[in-house]
Short mmCIF file of C-alpha atoms and ligand atoms in Angstrom, two decimals:
data_model
loop_
_atom_site.label_atom_id
_atom_site.label_comp_id
_atom_site.label_asym_id
_atom_site.label_seq_id
_atom_site.Cartn_x
_atom_site.Cartn_y
_atom_site.Cartn_z
CA MET A 1468 105.02 95.02 76.54
CA PRO A 1469 105.02 94.54 80.31
CA ALA A 1470 102.76 93.20 83.40
CA ILE A 1471 102.43 95.17 86.11
CA ALA A 1472 101.58 94.46 89.70
CA ILE A 1473 99.59 96.87 92.18
CA ILE A 1474 99.98 95.41 95.59
CA GLY A 1475 98.99 96.78 99.24
CA ALA A 1476 101.85 97.62 101.23
CA GLN A 1477 99.85 97.45 104.73
CA TRP A 1478 96.89 95.64 106.13
CA GLY A 1479 94.42 96.60 103.22
CA ASP A 1480 92.35 99.52 102.33
CA GLU A 1481 95.73 101.98 101.22
CA GLY A 1482 93.58 103.05 97.95
CA LYS A 1483 94.78 100.48 95.32
CA GLY A 1484 91.22 100.67 93.48
CA LYS A 1485 92.23 104.77 93.32
CA ALA A 1486 95.52 103.71 91.98
CA THR A 1487 94.28 101.28 89.11
CA ASP A 1488 91.58 103.71 88.11
CA LEU A 1489 94.14 106.48 87.50
CA LEU A 1490 96.36 103.63 85.50
CA GLY A 1491 92.88 102.13 83.92
CA GLY A 1492 93.38 104.29 80.41
CA ASP A 1493 97.24 103.07 79.63
CA VAL A 1494 96.07 99.29 80.32
CA ASP A 1495 94.78 96.95 78.06
CA TYR A 1496 93.81 93.96 80.64
CA VAL A 1497 92.68 94.74 84.44
CA VAL A 1498 93.97 91.27 86.66
CA LYS A 1499 92.25 90.64 90.12
CA PHE A 1500 94.40 87.33 91.16
CA ASN A 1501 93.32 86.95 94.71
CA GLY A 1502 91.24 87.41 97.39
CA GLY A 1503 87.09 87.39 96.54
CA ASN A 1504 84.48 89.89 97.86
CA ASN A 1505 86.13 90.73 101.34
CA ALA A 1506 87.94 93.74 98.98
CA GLY A 1507 86.24 96.87 99.28
CA HIS A 1508 87.71 99.26 96.70
CA THR A 1509 86.55 102.86 96.44
CA VAL A 1510 86.73 104.51 93.22
CA VAL A 1511 85.28 108.41 92.72
CA ILE A 1512 85.24 108.95 89.09
CA PRO A 1513 84.81 112.65 87.89
CA GLN A 1514 81.83 113.49 85.13
CA PRO A 1515 82.06 115.53 82.17
CA ASP A 1516 79.51 118.05 84.28
CA GLY A 1517 81.93 118.16 87.26
CA SER A 1518 80.19 115.97 89.85
CA ASN A 1519 81.98 112.83 91.22
CA GLU A 1520 81.13 109.17 90.70
CA LYS A 1521 81.11 106.98 93.51
CA TYR A 1522 82.09 103.50 92.89
CA ALA A 1523 82.11 100.45 95.54
CA LEU A 1524 83.78 97.17 94.14
CA HIS A 1525 84.07 93.94 95.60
CA LEU A 1526 84.81 91.04 93.58
CA LEU A 1527 85.24 92.63 90.04
CA PRO A 1528 88.92 94.59 89.33
CA SER A 1529 88.85 98.16 89.63
CA GLY A 1530 89.46 98.01 85.75
CA ILE A 1531 85.77 96.86 84.88
CA LEU A 1532 84.91 101.13 85.30
CA THR A 1533 87.24 101.79 82.33
CA PRO A 1534 85.72 101.80 78.50
CA GLY A 1535 87.90 99.50 76.71
CA VAL A 1536 90.08 97.62 79.31
CA THR A 1537 89.28 93.64 79.52
CA PRO A 1538 88.71 93.04 83.11
CA VAL A 1539 89.79 89.46 84.48
CA ILE A 1540 88.88 87.30 87.53
CA GLY A 1541 92.30 85.34 87.53
CA ASN A 1542 92.33 81.19 88.97
CA GLY A 1543 93.32 82.57 92.11
CA VAL A 1544 89.83 84.49 92.86
CA VAL A 1545 86.82 82.71 94.54
CA ILE A 1546 83.91 83.93 93.90
CA ASP A 1547 80.86 84.41 95.45
CA LEU A 1548 78.63 84.11 91.95
CA GLN A 1549 75.62 86.01 93.73
CA VAL A 1550 77.78 88.62 94.51
CA LEU A 1551 79.40 88.45 91.21
CA PHE A 1552 75.82 89.15 89.02
CA GLU A 1553 74.74 91.73 91.70
CA GLU A 1554 77.12 93.60 91.19
CA ILE A 1555 77.20 93.39 87.17
CA ASP A 1556 73.97 94.58 87.40
CA GLY A 1557 74.42 97.48 89.83
CA LEU A 1558 76.96 98.72 87.47
CA ASN A 1559 75.06 97.72 84.20
CA ALA A 1560 72.27 100.03 85.85
CA ARG A 1561 74.19 102.95 86.40
CA GLY A 1562 75.53 102.47 82.35
CA VAL A 1563 79.03 100.54 83.42
CA ASP A 1564 79.54 97.91 80.08
CA THR A 1565 80.85 95.19 81.79
CA SER A 1566 80.17 92.93 78.27
CA LEU A 1567 84.41 92.69 78.13
CA LEU A 1568 84.58 90.47 81.85
CA ARG A 1569 86.37 86.88 81.28
CA VAL A 1570 86.34 84.73 84.32
CA SER A 1571 89.13 82.46 84.91
CA ALA A 1572 87.48 78.34 84.45
CA ASN A 1573 89.71 77.48 87.33
CA ALA A 1574 88.44 79.89 90.18
CA HIS A 1575 86.91 78.55 92.94
CA VAL A 1576 84.03 79.23 93.84
CA ILE A 1577 82.51 80.23 97.53
CA ALA A 1578 79.26 77.22 98.16
CA ASP A 1579 76.71 78.59 100.81
CA TYR A 1580 78.20 75.80 103.31
CA ASN A 1581 81.66 78.14 103.10
CA ARG A 1582 79.70 81.03 103.89
CA GLN A 1583 78.23 79.50 107.22
CA LEU A 1584 81.18 77.83 108.02
CA ASP A 1585 83.35 81.63 107.93
CA LYS A 1586 80.56 82.57 110.21
CA VAL A 1587 80.30 79.55 112.77
CA ASN A 1588 84.20 79.53 112.61
CA GLU A 1589 84.16 83.13 114.12
CA ARG A 1590 82.05 82.44 116.62
CA PHE A 1591 83.51 79.68 117.91
CA LEU A 1592 87.15 81.35 118.05
CA GLY A 1593 84.96 83.67 120.47
CA SER A 1594 88.60 86.07 121.80
CA ARG A 1595 90.57 84.34 119.52
CA LYS A 1596 88.85 84.96 116.59
CA ILE A 1597 90.49 87.16 113.63
CA GLY A 1598 87.18 89.54 112.52
CA THR A 1599 86.85 88.10 109.14
CA THR A 1600 84.45 89.62 106.76
CA GLY A 1601 82.30 86.64 106.95
CA ARG A 1602 82.17 86.12 102.89
CA GLY A 1603 83.41 82.65 103.08
CA ILE A 1604 87.07 83.52 101.87
CA GLY A 1605 89.15 81.26 104.28
CA PRO A 1606 87.04 78.18 104.18
CA THR A 1607 86.84 78.25 100.12
CA TYR A 1608 90.57 78.91 100.17
CA ALA A 1609 91.24 75.70 102.70
CA ASP A 1610 88.78 73.57 100.79
CA LYS A 1611 91.01 74.53 97.67
CA ILE A 1612 94.41 73.34 99.38
CA ASN A 1613 93.12 70.51 101.05
CA ARG A 1614 91.23 69.49 96.84
CA ILE A 1615 88.03 69.82 97.93
CA GLY A 1616 87.14 72.65 96.31
CA ILE A 1617 84.68 73.39 93.66
CA ARG A 1618 86.07 75.32 90.60
CA ILE A 1619 84.03 77.17 87.70
CA GLN A 1620 84.25 74.85 85.02
CA ASP A 1621 82.73 72.11 87.57
CA LEU A 1622 79.36 74.34 86.75
CA PHE A 1623 79.16 73.21 83.24
CA ASP A 1624 79.11 69.35 83.93
CA GLU A 1625 76.38 68.59 86.51
CA LYS A 1626 77.89 65.04 87.38
CA ILE A 1627 81.16 66.41 88.17
CA LEU A 1628 79.73 68.92 89.94
CA ARG A 1629 77.52 66.60 91.96
CA ALA A 1630 79.99 64.63 92.70
CA LYS A 1631 82.38 66.97 94.21
CA VAL A 1632 79.07 68.69 96.34
CA GLU A 1633 78.61 65.36 97.73
CA GLY A 1634 81.88 64.86 98.28
CA ALA A 1635 82.79 68.19 99.91
CA LEU A 1636 79.47 68.24 102.32
CA GLU A 1637 80.33 64.55 103.35
CA LEU A 1638 82.88 66.61 105.57
CA LYS A 1639 81.02 69.75 105.90
CA ASN A 1640 77.75 68.33 107.21
CA GLN A 1641 79.47 66.54 110.10
CA LEU A 1642 80.89 69.77 110.96
CA LEU A 1643 77.95 72.21 110.74
CA THR A 1644 75.69 69.59 112.51
CA LYS A 1645 78.26 67.94 115.05
CA VAL A 1646 80.67 70.21 116.47
CA TYR A 1647 78.68 73.68 115.27
CA ASN A 1648 75.14 71.87 116.11
CA ARG A 1649 74.03 74.07 112.98
CA ARG A 1650 71.63 72.46 110.38
CA GLY A 1651 73.71 70.65 107.52
CA PHE A 1652 73.03 71.58 103.93
CA THR A 1653 71.37 68.91 101.31
CA VAL A 1654 73.45 68.00 97.90
CA ASP A 1655 70.71 68.97 95.74
CA ALA A 1656 70.56 72.49 97.06
CA VAL A 1657 74.23 73.45 96.66
CA VAL A 1658 74.09 72.11 93.07
CA GLU A 1659 70.78 74.14 92.34
CA ASP A 1660 71.71 77.36 93.32
CA LEU A 1661 75.50 76.71 91.68
CA LEU A 1662 73.69 75.56 88.42
CA SER A 1663 71.47 78.74 88.25
CA TYR A 1664 74.63 80.87 87.62
CA ALA A 1665 75.63 78.88 85.07
CA GLU A 1666 73.95 79.63 81.20
CA ARG A 1667 74.62 83.65 82.19
CA LEU A 1668 78.66 83.01 83.81
CA ALA A 1669 79.48 80.56 80.27
CA PRO A 1670 80.20 83.36 78.09
CA MET A 1671 82.87 84.96 80.29
CA VAL A 1672 84.71 81.81 81.43
CA CYS A 1673 88.12 81.16 79.88
CA ASP A 1674 91.68 80.38 79.76
CA THR A 1675 92.43 83.34 81.52
CA ALA A 1676 96.46 82.95 81.88
CA LEU A 1677 96.19 82.22 77.71
CA LEU A 1678 94.49 85.17 77.32
CA LEU A 1679 96.82 87.57 79.52
CA ASN A 1680 99.55 85.89 77.85
CA GLN A 1681 98.79 86.00 74.62
CA GLY A 1682 97.82 89.89 75.09
CA LEU A 1683 101.79 89.99 76.60
CA ASP A 1684 102.64 88.38 73.09
CA LYS A 1685 101.20 91.20 71.25
CA GLY A 1686 102.37 93.85 73.22
CA GLU A 1687 99.21 94.51 75.11
CA VAL A 1688 100.01 96.26 78.84
CA VAL A 1689 98.68 93.60 82.08
CA LEU A 1690 98.15 95.26 85.30
CA LEU A 1691 97.46 93.01 87.91
CA GLU A 1692 95.37 94.05 90.87
CA ALA A 1693 95.37 92.78 94.28
CA GLY A 1694 92.58 92.82 97.07
CA GLN A 1695 94.19 92.64 100.60
CA ALA A 1696 97.65 93.37 101.43
CA THR A 1697 101.69 92.10 102.23
CA LEU A 1698 100.53 92.08 106.04
CA LEU A 1699 97.34 90.74 105.40
CA ASP A 1700 99.30 87.74 103.01
CA VAL A 1701 98.62 84.25 104.26
CA ASP A 1702 102.62 83.61 103.94
CA HIS A 1703 104.38 87.01 104.90
CA GLY A 1704 101.36 88.94 106.76
CA THR A 1705 100.75 88.80 110.46
CA TYR A 1706 99.64 84.84 110.51
CA PRO A 1707 96.63 84.14 111.69
CA PHE A 1708 95.26 87.71 111.51
CA VAL A 1709 95.81 87.42 108.13
CA THR A 1710 93.71 86.13 104.57
CA SER A 1711 93.78 82.92 103.19
CA SER A 1712 95.06 84.39 100.14
CA SER A 1713 98.71 85.38 98.80
CA ALA A 1714 98.21 89.20 98.13
CA THR A 1715 101.97 89.79 97.46
CA SER A 1716 103.84 89.99 93.86
CA GLY A 1717 104.09 86.53 93.86
CA GLY A 1718 100.51 85.48 93.90
CA ALA A 1719 100.17 87.79 91.44
CA CYS A 1720 101.78 85.14 89.50
CA THR A 1721 100.17 82.30 91.02
CA GLY A 1722 96.80 84.01 90.90
CA SER A 1723 96.62 84.75 86.94
CA GLY A 1724 99.09 82.50 85.31
CA ILE A 1725 101.63 85.03 84.18
CA PRO A 1726 105.33 83.81 84.67
CA PRO A 1727 107.22 85.98 87.29
CA MET A 1728 109.49 87.38 84.21
CA ARG A 1729 107.37 88.90 82.58
CA LEU A 1730 106.59 90.89 85.87
CA ASP A 1731 108.01 94.34 85.16
CA GLN A 1732 106.97 96.25 87.58
CA VAL A 1733 105.57 96.08 91.23
CA ILE A 1734 103.31 99.25 92.50
CA GLY A 1735 103.56 99.04 96.22
CA ILE A 1736 100.25 101.42 97.35
CA VAL A 1737 100.76 102.84 100.72
CA LYS A 1738 98.57 105.22 103.06
CA ALA A 1739 100.58 107.79 104.60
CA TYR A 1740 99.74 106.67 107.69
CA THR A 1741 98.70 103.04 109.21
CA THR A 1742 95.14 101.55 109.08
CA ARG A 1743 94.00 98.40 109.75
CA VAL A 1744 90.70 96.09 109.60
CA GLY A 1745 89.79 92.77 112.30
CA GLU A 1746 92.01 91.73 115.33
CA GLY A 1747 95.98 91.63 115.13
CA PRO A 1748 99.14 93.03 115.89
CA PHE A 1749 99.56 97.00 114.59
CA PRO A 1750 102.23 98.21 116.24
CA THR A 1751 101.70 102.18 115.67
CA GLU A 1752 97.94 101.84 116.69
CA LEU A 1753 96.69 105.02 118.27
CA LEU A 1754 93.71 104.88 121.13
CA ASP A 1755 93.76 108.26 121.42
CA GLU A 1756 92.36 111.34 120.08
CA SER A 1757 94.91 111.30 117.05
CA GLY A 1758 93.47 107.73 115.64
CA GLU A 1759 90.12 109.53 116.38
CA PHE A 1760 91.79 112.30 114.21
CA LEU A 1761 92.99 109.95 110.67
CA ARG A 1762 89.32 108.27 111.11
CA GLU A 1763 87.77 111.57 110.81
CA ASN A 1764 89.94 113.02 108.36
CA GLY A 1765 90.23 109.85 106.65
CA PHE A 1766 86.82 108.71 106.37
CA GLU A 1767 88.46 105.35 107.58
CA PHE A 1768 85.19 103.01 107.48
CA GLY A 1769 85.03 99.57 105.79
CA THR A 1770 83.91 99.32 102.16
CA THR A 1771 82.94 96.09 102.28
CA THR A 1772 81.44 95.56 106.55
CA GLY A 1773 81.18 99.20 107.26
CA ARG A 1774 83.81 98.62 110.51
CA PRO A 1775 85.72 101.22 111.78
CA ARG A 1776 89.21 100.91 110.92
CA ARG A 1777 91.52 100.88 113.25
CA CYS A 1778 94.23 103.78 112.70
CA GLY A 1779 98.06 104.62 113.49
CA TRP A 1780 101.33 106.63 112.32
CA TYR A 1781 102.97 105.83 109.46
CA ASP A 1782 105.22 102.51 110.08
CA ALA A 1783 108.00 102.74 107.74
CA VAL A 1784 109.46 98.81 109.02
CA ILE A 1785 106.35 97.57 107.83
CA ALA A 1786 106.55 99.66 104.41
CA ARG A 1787 110.90 98.64 104.02
CA TYR A 1788 109.50 95.11 104.91
CA ALA A 1789 106.69 95.41 101.73
CA ALA A 1790 109.47 96.66 99.63
CA ARG A 1791 111.48 93.68 99.86
CA ILE A 1792 109.17 91.17 100.12
CA ASN A 1793 106.82 91.86 96.65
CA GLY A 1794 109.99 93.98 95.24
CA VAL A 1795 108.46 97.35 94.83
CA THR A 1796 110.00 99.27 91.44
CA ASP A 1797 107.60 102.53 93.07
CA PHE A 1798 105.02 103.42 95.53
CA VAL A 1799 102.26 105.65 95.49
CA LEU A 1800 101.77 107.05 99.13
CA THR A 1801 98.18 107.88 99.29
CA LYS A 1802 95.89 109.99 101.44
CA LEU A 1803 99.00 112.90 102.32
CA ASP A 1804 95.95 115.03 102.89
CA VAL A 1805 94.47 113.55 105.58
CA LEU A 1806 97.92 114.44 107.29
CA THR A 1807 96.98 118.16 107.31
CA GLY A 1808 96.10 120.54 110.06
CA LEU A 1809 98.62 118.09 112.30
CA GLU A 1810 101.48 120.33 114.25
CA GLN A 1811 103.73 117.16 113.81
CA ILE A 1812 103.65 113.83 112.93
CA PRO A 1813 105.10 110.82 113.84
CA VAL A 1814 106.52 107.89 111.50
CA CYS A 1815 108.08 105.12 112.84
CA VAL A 1816 111.56 104.38 112.41
CA ALA A 1817 112.07 100.97 114.06
CA TYR A 1818 110.82 98.88 117.07
CA ASP A 1819 111.73 98.38 120.49
CA VAL A 1820 111.09 94.89 121.88
CA ASP A 1821 111.69 94.22 125.66
CA GLY A 1822 114.49 96.95 125.42
CA VAL A 1823 116.06 95.79 122.42
CA ARG A 1824 115.81 97.69 118.68
CA HIS A 1825 114.43 96.25 115.53
CA ASP A 1826 115.43 97.88 112.37
CA GLU A 1827 113.78 95.13 110.94
CA MET A 1828 110.23 93.17 111.49
CA PRO A 1829 110.85 90.50 114.03
CA VAL A 1830 111.75 87.19 113.31
CA ASN A 1831 109.04 86.12 116.15
CA GLN A 1832 105.81 87.10 115.21
CA SER A 1833 105.46 87.31 119.70
CA ASP A 1834 107.74 89.97 119.82
CA PHE A 1835 105.84 91.81 116.95
CA HIS A 1836 103.12 91.65 119.11
CA HIS A 1837 104.06 93.82 122.05
CA ALA A 1838 107.04 96.03 119.69
CA GLU A 1839 106.50 99.68 121.14
CA PRO A 1840 107.31 101.92 117.99
CA VAL A 1841 110.36 104.19 117.79
CA TYR A 1842 109.37 107.44 116.84
CA GLU A 1843 111.00 109.97 114.59
CA TYR A 1844 109.25 113.42 114.99
CA LEU A 1845 108.44 115.56 111.29
CA PRO A 1846 107.01 118.87 111.08
CA GLY A 1847 103.35 119.71 109.72
CA TRP A 1848 101.37 121.58 107.21
CA SER A 1849 98.06 123.32 107.28
CA GLU A 1850 97.97 124.01 103.77
CA ASP A 1851 95.06 122.51 102.16
CA ILE A 1852 97.33 120.58 99.77
CA SER A 1853 94.39 118.62 97.49
CA GLY A 1854 95.39 121.32 94.72
CA ALA A 1855 98.55 120.03 94.43
CA ARG A 1856 99.91 118.41 90.70
CA ILE A 1857 103.52 118.39 91.31
CA LEU A 1858 105.51 118.31 93.77
CA ALA A 1859 106.39 121.59 94.58
CA ASP A 1860 103.02 122.83 94.98
CA LEU A 1861 103.22 121.17 98.33
CA PRO A 1862 104.08 123.08 101.47
CA ALA A 1863 108.19 122.42 102.31
CA ASN A 1864 107.36 120.45 105.17
CA ALA A 1865 104.67 117.77 103.24
CA GLN A 1866 107.53 117.68 100.40
CA ALA A 1867 110.49 116.89 103.43
CA TYR A 1868 107.64 114.36 104.83
CA VAL A 1869 107.02 112.63 101.42
CA ARG A 1870 110.74 112.55 101.57
CA ARG A 1871 111.71 111.16 104.72
CA VAL A 1872 109.36 108.51 104.23
CA GLU A 1873 110.47 107.85 100.66
CA GLU A 1874 114.13 107.36 102.46
CA LEU A 1875 112.81 104.93 105.17
CA SER A 1876 110.38 102.67 103.14
CA GLY A 1877 113.20 101.53 100.46
CA ALA A 1878 111.50 102.11 97.44
CA ARG A 1879 111.26 106.35 95.78
CA MET A 1880 107.51 107.56 95.89
CA SER A 1881 106.06 108.32 92.25
CA VAL A 1882 102.98 109.52 92.68
CA ILE A 1883 101.21 110.97 96.20
CA GLY A 1884 97.72 110.98 96.57
CA VAL A 1885 96.03 114.50 97.81
CA GLY A 1886 92.07 113.56 97.47
CA PRO A 1887 90.00 110.89 96.94
CA GLY A 1888 89.21 111.92 92.91
CA ARG A 1889 90.77 110.96 89.73
CA HIS A 1890 92.78 113.66 89.56
CA GLU A 1891 93.86 114.45 92.87
CA SER A 1892 97.48 112.78 92.44
CA VAL A 1893 100.97 115.08 93.04
CA VAL A 1894 103.20 112.73 90.38
CA VAL A 1895 106.78 112.18 90.62
CA HIS A 1896 107.37 109.82 88.14
CA ASP A 1897 105.16 108.82 85.45
CA LEU A 1898 104.26 105.19 86.38
CA LEU A 1899 104.20 104.25 82.88
CA LYS A 1900 106.93 105.70 81.73
CA ARG A 1901 110.29 104.10 83.15
P1 GDP B 3481 91.59 99.41 98.56
O1 GDP B 3481 91.14 98.62 98.87
O2 GDP B 3481 93.13 99.59 98.60
O3 GDP B 3481 91.24 99.61 97.10
O4 GDP B 3481 91.01 100.78 99.37
P2 GDP B 3481 89.51 101.70 99.93
O5 GDP B 3481 88.79 102.04 98.35
O6 GDP B 3481 89.13 100.17 100.63
O7 GDP B 3481 89.69 102.44 100.91
C1 GDP B 3481 90.94 103.66 100.44
C2 GDP B 3481 90.05 105.48 100.61
O8 GDP B 3481 90.45 106.05 100.39
C3 GDP B 3481 89.17 105.00 99.29
O9 GDP B 3481 87.72 105.36 99.50
C4 GDP B 3481 89.35 106.04 98.40
O10 GDP B 3481 88.08 106.69 97.75
C5 GDP B 3481 90.20 107.00 99.79
N1 GDP B 3481 91.65 107.78 98.81
C6 GDP B 3481 92.16 106.67 97.74
N2 GDP B 3481 93.09 107.70 97.43
C7 GDP B 3481 92.97 108.83 98.64
C8 GDP B 3481 93.73 110.09 98.73
O11 GDP B 3481 94.62 110.24 98.20
N3 GDP B 3481 93.21 111.23 99.78
C9 GDP B 3481 91.99 110.90 100.31
N4 GDP B 3481 91.36 111.46 101.13
N5 GDP B 3481 91.42 109.45 100.05
C10 GDP B 3481 92.14 108.89 98.97
P1 IMO B 3482 90.93 95.19 100.29
O1 IMO B 3482 90.87 94.79 99.33
C1 IMO B 3482 90.86 95.29 105.06
C2 IMO B 3482 90.57 91.61 107.02
C3 IMO B 3482 89.32 91.03 107.83
C4 IMO B 3482 90.08 90.14 108.82
C5 IMO B 3482 91.11 89.55 107.85
C6 IMO B 3482 90.61 87.80 107.63
O2 IMO B 3482 89.98 96.11 100.46
O3 IMO B 3482 92.43 95.86 100.86
P2 IMO B 3482 88.83 87.33 105.00
O4 IMO B 3482 87.53 87.46 105.52
O5 IMO B 3482 89.81 87.56 104.12
O6 IMO B 3482 89.34 85.80 105.72
O7 IMO B 3482 89.57 87.87 106.72
O8 IMO B 3482 91.31 90.48 106.68
N1 IMO B 3482 90.53 91.74 105.43
C7 IMO B 3482 91.02 93.24 104.88
N2 IMO B 3482 90.92 94.23 105.61
N3 IMO B 3482 91.20 95.25 103.08
C8 IMO B 3482 91.01 94.63 102.96
O9 IMO B 3482 90.24 94.07 101.56
C9 IMO B 3482 90.70 93.08 103.74
N4 IMO B 3482 90.08 91.64 103.43
C10 IMO B 3482 90.00 90.87 104.12
O10 IMO B 3482 89.04 92.14 108.05
O11 IMO B 3482 90.70 90.90 109.71
MG1 MG B 3483 89.52 98.24 100.44
#
């Protein structure tokens, strides 16, 4: 059986958590392969009594909410151990079984000094700041690439751990005290903090790449769930206004140890409009009441930091780009219901850069920074669409909107989100039956 990747096609918060949850019942493993607790996935699960339970996940893969699924934190993830256990405890207190969770021995840990450095870096950058989540993500990935990172397996050999922390702090303390004028960290305090998690962590740690490949050999289904998104990817995103990991389908392979040939399907999650949190270019951004309409109707406030999300119209240029970079086989178009009530809906089909039309992403990022959207205007609808389950249930104009964005976006729209709940979706093509 195949491995399937779920990736974000825009700047994050497209509804990856809901999509993962939707597929949860049909898969054996759900793997988080990149990022850390910068992610925030909201999943709404219907209860037998008709009410809804809402979960906000940051570090754990959304598949943890489906009984019987083995959730895996892959080697490409950076782990804040305090957050990991807080999240596990929080779920256990709500009756969610987390005992199947497996953690890669090769994943890196977010040490205290990197959390601190993330915050002071941002302050230091001033107007050039990235608007990070302040969780230590960038400095931890920088250490990984710089080969001074601390890995999960280091926690089980105090001598090695101490040597590595000593090495890292030699550099970090210079930075903190001499450049940023902050207090440094002692080796003892950092080592003690990390070791305090080792005993509880030990039974979860394994060679997750081996586990997953053996699962695939046996015919099991592996779902790889991205944090962040294509335009936040460190290589393919709007650098430097990106996160520090590979959030695209290539990253699903390196971040899990599953080879590319085993990846059978790539599901791109794309919102029916666009949002972004933090700094950086955003051609279709709306600073007027239309932006406010999307923010209010879509509850566009960050799951992780609570920041209001920047909102704008659907951008088919970036959807096409994401389809290409990731090899998207199916899109899930989320939050179509949020557009209900608009008389007409602009869709960006190309950019105008200093009088020159760009049908694809400009090569030069400076051009993207002042790209003006070229809009096509589609007629809106006013009917409540949250009860729609097949395409024919949608008003004609909503169907036409879906069809047009499909034509423009480079892959078929297989599922349409019409509400936050697990079953509030229009299924056009069954995602797991190809
Ligand atoms: P993620 O980071 O990609 O998992 O997305 P987030 O969870 O941060 O943000 C998506 C938000 O939209 C969540 O609050 C979801 O419950 C909600 N959501 C997902 N799909 C739909 C949809 O089709 N309609 C509506 N109204 N909300 C949705
Ligand atoms: P999910 O998985 C939206 C953004 C931050 C900032 C930039 C770098 O919920 O889609 P970082 O802390 O990663 O170094 O911040 O990336 N960012 C996200 N934006 N959704 C996310 O995750 C994000 N994770 C990071 O706002 O602009
Ligand atoms: Mg999110």
